[in-house]
Tab-separated table of C-alpha atoms and ligand atoms in Angstrom:
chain	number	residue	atom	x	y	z
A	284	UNK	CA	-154.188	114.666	-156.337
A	285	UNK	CA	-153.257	115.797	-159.949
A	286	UNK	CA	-150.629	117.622	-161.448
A	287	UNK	CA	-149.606	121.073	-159.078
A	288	UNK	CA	-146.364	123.081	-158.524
A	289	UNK	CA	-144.021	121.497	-155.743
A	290	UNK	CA	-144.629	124.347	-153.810
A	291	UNK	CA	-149.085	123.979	-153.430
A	292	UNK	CA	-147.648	120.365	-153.008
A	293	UNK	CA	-146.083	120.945	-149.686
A	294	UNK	CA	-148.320	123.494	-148.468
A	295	UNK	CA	-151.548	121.513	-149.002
A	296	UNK	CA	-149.447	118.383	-147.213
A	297	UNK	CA	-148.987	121.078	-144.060
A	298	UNK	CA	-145.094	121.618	-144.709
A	299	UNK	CA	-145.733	125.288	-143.582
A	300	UNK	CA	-146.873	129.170	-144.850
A	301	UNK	CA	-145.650	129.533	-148.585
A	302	UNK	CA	-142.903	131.328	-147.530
A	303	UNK	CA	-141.503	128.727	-145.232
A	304	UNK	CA	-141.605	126.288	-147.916
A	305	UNK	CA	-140.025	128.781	-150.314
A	306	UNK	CA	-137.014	129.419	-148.041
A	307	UNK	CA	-136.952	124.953	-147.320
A	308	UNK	CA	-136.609	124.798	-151.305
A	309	UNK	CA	-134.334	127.144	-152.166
A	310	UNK	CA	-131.800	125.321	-148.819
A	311	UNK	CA	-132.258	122.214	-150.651
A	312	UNK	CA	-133.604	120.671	-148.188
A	313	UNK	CA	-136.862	119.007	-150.642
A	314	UNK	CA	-135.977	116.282	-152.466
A	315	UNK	CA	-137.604	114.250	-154.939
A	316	UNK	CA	-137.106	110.794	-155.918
A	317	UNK	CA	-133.840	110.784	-154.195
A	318	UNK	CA	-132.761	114.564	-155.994
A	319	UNK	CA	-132.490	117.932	-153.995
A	320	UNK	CA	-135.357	119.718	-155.886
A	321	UNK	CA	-134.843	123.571	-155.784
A	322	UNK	CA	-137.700	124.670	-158.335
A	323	UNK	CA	-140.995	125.059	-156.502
A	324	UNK	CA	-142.911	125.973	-159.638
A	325	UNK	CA	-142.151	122.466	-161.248
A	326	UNK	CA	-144.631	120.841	-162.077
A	327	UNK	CA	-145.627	116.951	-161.410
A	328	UNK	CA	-148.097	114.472	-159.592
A	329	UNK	CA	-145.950	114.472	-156.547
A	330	UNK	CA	-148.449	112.209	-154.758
A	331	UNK	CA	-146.935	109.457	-157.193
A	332	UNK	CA	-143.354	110.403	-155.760
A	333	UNK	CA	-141.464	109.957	-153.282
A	334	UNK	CA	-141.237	113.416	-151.966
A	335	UNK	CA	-139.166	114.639	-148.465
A	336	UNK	CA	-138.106	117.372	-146.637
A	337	UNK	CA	-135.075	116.693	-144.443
A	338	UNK	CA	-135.241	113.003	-145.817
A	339	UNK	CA	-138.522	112.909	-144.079
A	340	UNK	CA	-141.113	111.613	-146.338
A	341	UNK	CA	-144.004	113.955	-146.988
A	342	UNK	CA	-147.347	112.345	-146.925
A	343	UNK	CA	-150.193	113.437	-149.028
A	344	UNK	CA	-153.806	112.826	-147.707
A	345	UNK	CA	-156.753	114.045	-149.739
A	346	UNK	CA	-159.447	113.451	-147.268
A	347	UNK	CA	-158.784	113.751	-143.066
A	348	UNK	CA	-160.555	113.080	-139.741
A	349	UNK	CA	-160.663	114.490	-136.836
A	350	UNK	CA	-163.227	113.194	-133.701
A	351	UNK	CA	-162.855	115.580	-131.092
A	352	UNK	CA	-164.295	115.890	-127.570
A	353	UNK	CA	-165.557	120.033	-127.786
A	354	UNK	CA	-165.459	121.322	-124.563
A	355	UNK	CA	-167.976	124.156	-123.250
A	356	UNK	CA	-166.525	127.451	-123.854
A	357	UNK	CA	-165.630	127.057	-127.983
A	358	UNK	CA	-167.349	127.499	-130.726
A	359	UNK	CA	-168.217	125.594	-133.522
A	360	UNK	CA	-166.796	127.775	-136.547
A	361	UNK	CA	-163.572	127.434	-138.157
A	362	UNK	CA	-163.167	131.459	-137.245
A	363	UNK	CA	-164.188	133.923	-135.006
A	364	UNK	CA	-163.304	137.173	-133.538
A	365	UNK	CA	-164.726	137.148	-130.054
A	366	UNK	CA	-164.337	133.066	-128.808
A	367	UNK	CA	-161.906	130.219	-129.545
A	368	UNK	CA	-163.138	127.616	-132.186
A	369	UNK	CA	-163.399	124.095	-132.300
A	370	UNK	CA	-160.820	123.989	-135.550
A	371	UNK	CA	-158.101	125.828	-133.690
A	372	UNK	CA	-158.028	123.126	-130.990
A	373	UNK	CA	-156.230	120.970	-133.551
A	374	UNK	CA	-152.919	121.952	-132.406
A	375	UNK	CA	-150.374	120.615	-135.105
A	376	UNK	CA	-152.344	119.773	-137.470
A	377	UNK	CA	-153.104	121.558	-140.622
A	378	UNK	CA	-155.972	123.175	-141.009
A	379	UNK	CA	-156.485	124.446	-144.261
A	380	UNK	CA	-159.832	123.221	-145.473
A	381	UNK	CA	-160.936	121.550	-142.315
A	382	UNK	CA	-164.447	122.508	-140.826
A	383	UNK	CA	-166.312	121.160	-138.161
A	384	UNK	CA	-169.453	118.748	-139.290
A	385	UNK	CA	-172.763	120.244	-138.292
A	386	UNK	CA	-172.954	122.643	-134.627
A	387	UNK	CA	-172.752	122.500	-131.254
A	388	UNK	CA	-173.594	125.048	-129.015
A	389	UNK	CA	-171.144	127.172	-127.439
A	390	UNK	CA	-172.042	125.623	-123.605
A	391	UNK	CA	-172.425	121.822	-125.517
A	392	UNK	CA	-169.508	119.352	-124.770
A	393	UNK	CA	-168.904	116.328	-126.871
A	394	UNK	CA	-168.242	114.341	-129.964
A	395	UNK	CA	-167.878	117.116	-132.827
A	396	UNK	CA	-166.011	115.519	-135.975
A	397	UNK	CA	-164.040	118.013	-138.648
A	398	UNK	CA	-162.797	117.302	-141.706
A	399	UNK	CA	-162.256	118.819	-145.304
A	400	UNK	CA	-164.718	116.023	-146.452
A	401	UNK	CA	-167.698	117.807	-147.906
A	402	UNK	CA	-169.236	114.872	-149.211
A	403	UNK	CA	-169.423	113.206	-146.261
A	404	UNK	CA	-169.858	115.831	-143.677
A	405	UNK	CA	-173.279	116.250	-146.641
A	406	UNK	CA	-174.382	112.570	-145.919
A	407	UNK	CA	-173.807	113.138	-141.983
A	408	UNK	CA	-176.309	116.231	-142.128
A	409	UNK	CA	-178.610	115.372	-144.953
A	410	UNK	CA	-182.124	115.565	-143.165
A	411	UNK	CA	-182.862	112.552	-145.473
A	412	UNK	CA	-180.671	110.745	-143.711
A	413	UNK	CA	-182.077	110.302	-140.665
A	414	UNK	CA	-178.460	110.273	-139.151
A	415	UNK	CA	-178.718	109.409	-135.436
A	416	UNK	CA	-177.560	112.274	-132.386
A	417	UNK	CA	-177.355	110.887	-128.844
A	418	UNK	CA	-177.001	113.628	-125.919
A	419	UNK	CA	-176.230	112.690	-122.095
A	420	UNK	CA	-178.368	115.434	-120.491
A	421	UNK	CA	-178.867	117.128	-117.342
A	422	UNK	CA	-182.064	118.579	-116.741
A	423	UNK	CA	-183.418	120.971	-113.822
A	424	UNK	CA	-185.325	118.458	-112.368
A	425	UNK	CA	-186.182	114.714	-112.857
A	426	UNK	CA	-188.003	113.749	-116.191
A	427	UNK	CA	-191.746	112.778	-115.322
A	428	UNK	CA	-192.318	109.710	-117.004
A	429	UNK	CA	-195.808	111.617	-119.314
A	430	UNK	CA	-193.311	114.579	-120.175
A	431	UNK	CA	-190.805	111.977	-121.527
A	432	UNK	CA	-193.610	110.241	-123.357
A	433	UNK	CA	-194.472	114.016	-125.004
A	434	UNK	CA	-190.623	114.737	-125.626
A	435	UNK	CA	-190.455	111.080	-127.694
A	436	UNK	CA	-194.242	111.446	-129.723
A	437	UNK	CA	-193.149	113.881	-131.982
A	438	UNK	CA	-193.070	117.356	-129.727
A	439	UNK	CA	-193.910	120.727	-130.991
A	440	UNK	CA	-191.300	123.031	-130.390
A	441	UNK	CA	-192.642	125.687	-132.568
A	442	UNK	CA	-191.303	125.070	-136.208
A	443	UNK	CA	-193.010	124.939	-139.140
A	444	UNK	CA	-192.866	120.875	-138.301
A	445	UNK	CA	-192.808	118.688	-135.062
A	446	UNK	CA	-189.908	116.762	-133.968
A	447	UNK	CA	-189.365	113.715	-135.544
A	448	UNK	CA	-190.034	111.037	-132.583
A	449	UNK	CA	-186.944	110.509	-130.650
A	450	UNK	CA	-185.394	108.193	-127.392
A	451	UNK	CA	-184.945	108.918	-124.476
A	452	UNK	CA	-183.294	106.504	-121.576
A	453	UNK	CA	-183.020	107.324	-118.022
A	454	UNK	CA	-179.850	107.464	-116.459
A	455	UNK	CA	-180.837	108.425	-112.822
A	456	UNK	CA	-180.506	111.669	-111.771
A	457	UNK	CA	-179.522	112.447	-115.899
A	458	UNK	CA	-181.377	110.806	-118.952
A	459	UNK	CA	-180.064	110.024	-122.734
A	460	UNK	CA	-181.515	111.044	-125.762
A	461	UNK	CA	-181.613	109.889	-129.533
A	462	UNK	CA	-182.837	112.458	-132.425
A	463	UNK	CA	-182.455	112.006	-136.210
A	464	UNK	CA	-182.520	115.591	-136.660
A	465	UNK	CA	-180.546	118.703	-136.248
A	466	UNK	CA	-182.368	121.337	-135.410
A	467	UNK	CA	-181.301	124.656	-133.930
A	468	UNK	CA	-180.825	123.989	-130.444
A	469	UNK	CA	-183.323	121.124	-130.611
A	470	UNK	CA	-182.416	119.076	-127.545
A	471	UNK	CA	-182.932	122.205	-124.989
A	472	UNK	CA	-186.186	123.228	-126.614
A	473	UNK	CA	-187.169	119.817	-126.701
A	474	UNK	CA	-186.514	119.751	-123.007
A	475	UNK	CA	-187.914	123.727	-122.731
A	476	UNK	CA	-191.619	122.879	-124.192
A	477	UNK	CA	-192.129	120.810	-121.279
A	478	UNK	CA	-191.003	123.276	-118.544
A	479	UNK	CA	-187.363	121.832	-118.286
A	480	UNK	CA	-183.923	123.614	-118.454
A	481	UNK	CA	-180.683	121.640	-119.928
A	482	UNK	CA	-178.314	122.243	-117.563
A	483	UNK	CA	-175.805	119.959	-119.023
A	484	UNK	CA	-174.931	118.488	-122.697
A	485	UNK	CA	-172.994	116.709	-123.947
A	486	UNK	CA	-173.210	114.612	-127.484
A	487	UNK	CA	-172.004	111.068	-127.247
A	488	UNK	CA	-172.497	109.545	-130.751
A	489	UNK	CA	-173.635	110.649	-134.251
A	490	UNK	CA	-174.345	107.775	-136.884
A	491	UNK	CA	-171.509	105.211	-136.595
A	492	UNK	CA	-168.923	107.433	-134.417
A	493	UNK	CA	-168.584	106.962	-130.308
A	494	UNK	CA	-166.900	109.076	-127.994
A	495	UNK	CA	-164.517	107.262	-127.049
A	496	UNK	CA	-164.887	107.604	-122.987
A	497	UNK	CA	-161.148	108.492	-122.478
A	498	UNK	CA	-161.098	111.257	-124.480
A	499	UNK	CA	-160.916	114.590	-121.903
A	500	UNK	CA	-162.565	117.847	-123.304
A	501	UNK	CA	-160.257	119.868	-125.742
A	502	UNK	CA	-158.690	116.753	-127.042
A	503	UNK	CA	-158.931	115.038	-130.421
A	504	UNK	CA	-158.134	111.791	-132.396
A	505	UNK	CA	-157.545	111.562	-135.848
A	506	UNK	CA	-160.055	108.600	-137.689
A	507	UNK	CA	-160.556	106.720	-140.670
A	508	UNK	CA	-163.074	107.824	-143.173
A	509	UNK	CA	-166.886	107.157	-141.168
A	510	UNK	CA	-168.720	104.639	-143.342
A	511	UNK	CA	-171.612	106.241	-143.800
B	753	LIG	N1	-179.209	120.411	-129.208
B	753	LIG	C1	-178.979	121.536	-128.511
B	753	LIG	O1	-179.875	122.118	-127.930
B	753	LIG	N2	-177.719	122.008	-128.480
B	753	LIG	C2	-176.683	121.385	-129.067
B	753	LIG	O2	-175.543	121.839	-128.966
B	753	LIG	C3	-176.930	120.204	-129.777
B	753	LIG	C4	-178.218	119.739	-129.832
């Protein structure tokens, strides 16, 4: 972080609204390098100070990550007038900035990371990058292995392109499957041009992140930077 008025310091660490942080200034309750600070327009690089509120130190992180578990039911926006969304499930946390990388449907459970990171969430969805999407799925009816064959060998679901050729595992009664792509709802209309319905989805891993298997829908862990 550069240079910035105390004040866009404290509200871009998640201190609170502007006018909370005006109103924690002006009690003297900010301090900076050891001194009650009551100007909010001053201007340093705080990140190179040590700044607190309530002698708690105030922690500056450009870059954050959050892995969540979306459960069915949200969507993935960082607004919207008619649903809940994925970024308001980050209860205490600030929020300003953060946006959730790539979709899942609205019915889709799963791994769904968000961050302010636009440079990486770019590398995550760049369709040069190949980055890999695997999906527990429940289908309709069991996979016949020539229709699983078709869904892997680069299936036509009616874009201007095929599918890219994908994985798929069984996982009796349920199967797994690996795509490098990100299509609009590509794993059901994978499943859809041969005559099957998704009943159930959820996405377990995307490049080098895991669900972790303990983490219940609706709930979220904060990572380190994905190496990718
Ligand atoms: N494919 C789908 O069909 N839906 C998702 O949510 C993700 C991948």
């Amino acid at each position: 972080m550069a240079v910035c008025r105390l004040e866009k310091y404290l509200s871009d660490a998640g201190c609170g609204t502007r006018s909370e942080i005006r109103s924690l200034i002006k009690a003297g309750r900010v301090s900076v390098n050891g001194m009650p600070c009551t100007d909010g327009s001053r201007r340093e690089d705080y990140a190179l100070l040590d700044v607190t509120v309530d002698g708690k130190a105030v922690t500056y992180e450009e870059f954050v990550y959050y892995l969540l578990n979306k459960p069915a039911g949200c969507v993935s926006a960082t607004r919207d007038a008619l649903s809940d969304t994925v970024v308001e499930l980050l209860q205490g946390v600030n929020t300003k900035g953060l946006f959730p990388v790539g979709r899942l449907d609205k019915d889709t459970e799963g791994l769904l990371l968000i961050t302010n990171d636009g440079q990486m969430a770019h590398r995550m969805l760049s369709p040069k990058k190949h980055v890999e999407k695997k999906y527990y799925v429940n289908l309709d009816r069991p996979l016949a292995q020539a229709d699983k064959e078709k869904i892997e060998n680069c299936i036509d679901i009616g874009d201007e392109k095929p599918c890219l050729p994908a994985v798929i595992e069984y996982a009796d009664p349920a199967v797994f499957i690996t795509i490098t792509e990100g299509r609009y709802h590509q794993v059901k209309r994978m499943f859809a041009a041969c005559g099957y319905e998704v009943t159930y989805l959820k996405r377990i891993s995307m490049g080098p992140l895991q669900l972790p298997d303990d983490l219940q829908p609706g709930a979220y862990i904060k990572i380190k930077a994905p190496v990718i």
